[in-house]
XYZ file of C-alpha atoms in Angstrom:
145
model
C 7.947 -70.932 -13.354
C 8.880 -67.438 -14.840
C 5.322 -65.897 -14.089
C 5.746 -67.384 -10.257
C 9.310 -66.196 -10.137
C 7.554 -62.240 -11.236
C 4.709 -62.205 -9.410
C 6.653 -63.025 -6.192
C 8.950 -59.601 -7.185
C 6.467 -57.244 -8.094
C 5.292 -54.611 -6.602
C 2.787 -54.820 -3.649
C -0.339 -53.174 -3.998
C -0.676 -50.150 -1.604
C -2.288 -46.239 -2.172
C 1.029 -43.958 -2.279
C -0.308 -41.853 0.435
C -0.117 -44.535 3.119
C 3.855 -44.716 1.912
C 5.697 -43.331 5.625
C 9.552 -42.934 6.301
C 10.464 -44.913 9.564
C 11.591 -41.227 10.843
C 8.247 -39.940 9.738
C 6.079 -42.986 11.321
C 8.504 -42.727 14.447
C 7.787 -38.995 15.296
C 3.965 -39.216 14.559
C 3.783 -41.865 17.377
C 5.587 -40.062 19.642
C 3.317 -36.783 18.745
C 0.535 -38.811 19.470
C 1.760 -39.953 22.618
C 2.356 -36.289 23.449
C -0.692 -35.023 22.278
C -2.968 -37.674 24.791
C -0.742 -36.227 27.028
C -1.037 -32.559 26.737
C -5.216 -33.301 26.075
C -5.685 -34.982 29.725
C -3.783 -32.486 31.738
C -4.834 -29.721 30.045
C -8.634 -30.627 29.871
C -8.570 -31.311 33.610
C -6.508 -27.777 34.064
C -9.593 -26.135 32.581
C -12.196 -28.026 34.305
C -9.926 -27.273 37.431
C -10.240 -23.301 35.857
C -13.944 -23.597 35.329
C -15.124 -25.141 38.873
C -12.640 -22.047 40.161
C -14.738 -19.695 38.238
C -18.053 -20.897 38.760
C -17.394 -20.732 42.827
C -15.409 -17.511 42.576
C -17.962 -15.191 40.463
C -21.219 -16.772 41.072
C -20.651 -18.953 44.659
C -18.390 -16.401 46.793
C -19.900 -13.916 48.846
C -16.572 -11.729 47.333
C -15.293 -12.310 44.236
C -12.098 -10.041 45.139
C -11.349 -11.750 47.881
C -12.227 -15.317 46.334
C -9.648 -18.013 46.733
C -7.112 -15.232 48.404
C -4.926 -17.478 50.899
C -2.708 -15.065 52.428
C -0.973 -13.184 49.561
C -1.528 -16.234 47.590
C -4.276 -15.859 44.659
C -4.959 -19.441 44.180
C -7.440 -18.196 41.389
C -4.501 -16.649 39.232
C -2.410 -19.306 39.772
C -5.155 -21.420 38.351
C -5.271 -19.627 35.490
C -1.626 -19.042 34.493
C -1.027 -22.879 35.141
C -3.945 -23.734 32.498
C -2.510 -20.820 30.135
C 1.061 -22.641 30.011
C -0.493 -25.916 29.985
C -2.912 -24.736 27.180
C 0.377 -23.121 25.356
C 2.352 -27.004 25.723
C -0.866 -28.341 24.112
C -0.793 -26.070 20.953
C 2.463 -27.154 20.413
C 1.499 -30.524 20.367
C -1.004 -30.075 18.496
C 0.891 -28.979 15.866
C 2.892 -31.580 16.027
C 0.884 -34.211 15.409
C -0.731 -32.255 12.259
C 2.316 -31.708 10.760
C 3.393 -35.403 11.285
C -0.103 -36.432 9.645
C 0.002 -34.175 7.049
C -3.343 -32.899 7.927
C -5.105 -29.381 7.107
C -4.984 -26.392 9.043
C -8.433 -26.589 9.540
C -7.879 -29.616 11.337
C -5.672 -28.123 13.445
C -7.499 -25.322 14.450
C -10.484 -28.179 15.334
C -7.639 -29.770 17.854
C -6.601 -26.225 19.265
C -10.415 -25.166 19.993
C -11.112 -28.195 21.599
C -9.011 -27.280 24.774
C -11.349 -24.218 25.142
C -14.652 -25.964 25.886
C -14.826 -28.070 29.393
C -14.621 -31.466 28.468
C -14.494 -31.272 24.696
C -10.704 -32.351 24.776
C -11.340 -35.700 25.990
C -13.812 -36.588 23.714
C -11.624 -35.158 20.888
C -8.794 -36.649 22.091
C -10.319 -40.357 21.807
C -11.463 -39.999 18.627
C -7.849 -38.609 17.243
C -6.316 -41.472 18.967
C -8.745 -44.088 17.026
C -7.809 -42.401 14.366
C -4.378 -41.638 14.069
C -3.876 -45.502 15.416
C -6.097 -47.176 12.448
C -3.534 -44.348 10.072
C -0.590 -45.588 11.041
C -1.426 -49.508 11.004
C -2.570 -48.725 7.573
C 0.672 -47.431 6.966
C 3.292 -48.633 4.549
C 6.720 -47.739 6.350
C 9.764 -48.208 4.008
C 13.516 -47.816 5.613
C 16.149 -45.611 3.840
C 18.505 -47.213 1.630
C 21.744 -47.872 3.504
């Protein structure tokens, strides 16, 4: 009855690494819902920014005069909405990483992906699948009271 009465308190088996605070586990979810996020509006800002440059330097008869609505530049606004949007995304970015614990390497993978049409929403569902199958793997233990 001992050996029952042991077995029953010992330790679980689990790789230290998965071992999460609820504050930590709380925060990465919440960077990840961010981070889907920031990747949709931020990939469809720069294919928005790319369809605007394709018809403004290779479509329009005037590239000057291109998307000019009077006094409004439709074209810069374009582009300083993607830059802010793109600035909002490296923030999240980073948060996620720092919430996975991951390299900077993989970080700088997550930043360039926002700079090649379309890349950030493939990118972004494979992070997902990934960050998801990390955190049900995870072992989240509460603070002591």
């Amino acid at each position: 009855m001992s050996e029952e009465h042991e077995s029953l308190d010992s330790r679980p088996d689990f790789d230290e690494s998965d071992v999460w605070s609820v504050k930590r586990f709380t925060s990465a979810r919440n960077a990840l819902k961010f981070y889907r996020v920031m990747a949709f509006i931020t990939g469809t800002m720069l294919l928005i920014l790319t369809v605007e440059m394709i018809y403004k330097y290779l479509i329009a008869a005037d590239s000057e005069t291109a998307l000019n609505f009077g006094g409004f530049n439709l074209a810069a606004a374009i582009a300083i909405c993607h830059g802010w949007c793109y600035v909002v995304y490296l923030i999240g970015c980073f948060w996620l990483n720092q919430q996975m614990r991951w390299s900077l390497g993989r970080y700088l993978v997550l930043a360039l992906a926002d700079v090649v049409p379309v890349m950030s929403f493939i990118l972004e569902r494979r992070i997902h699948r990934q960050v998801d199958a990390e955190l049900e793997a995870a072992v989240v233990v509460a603070p002591k009271s």
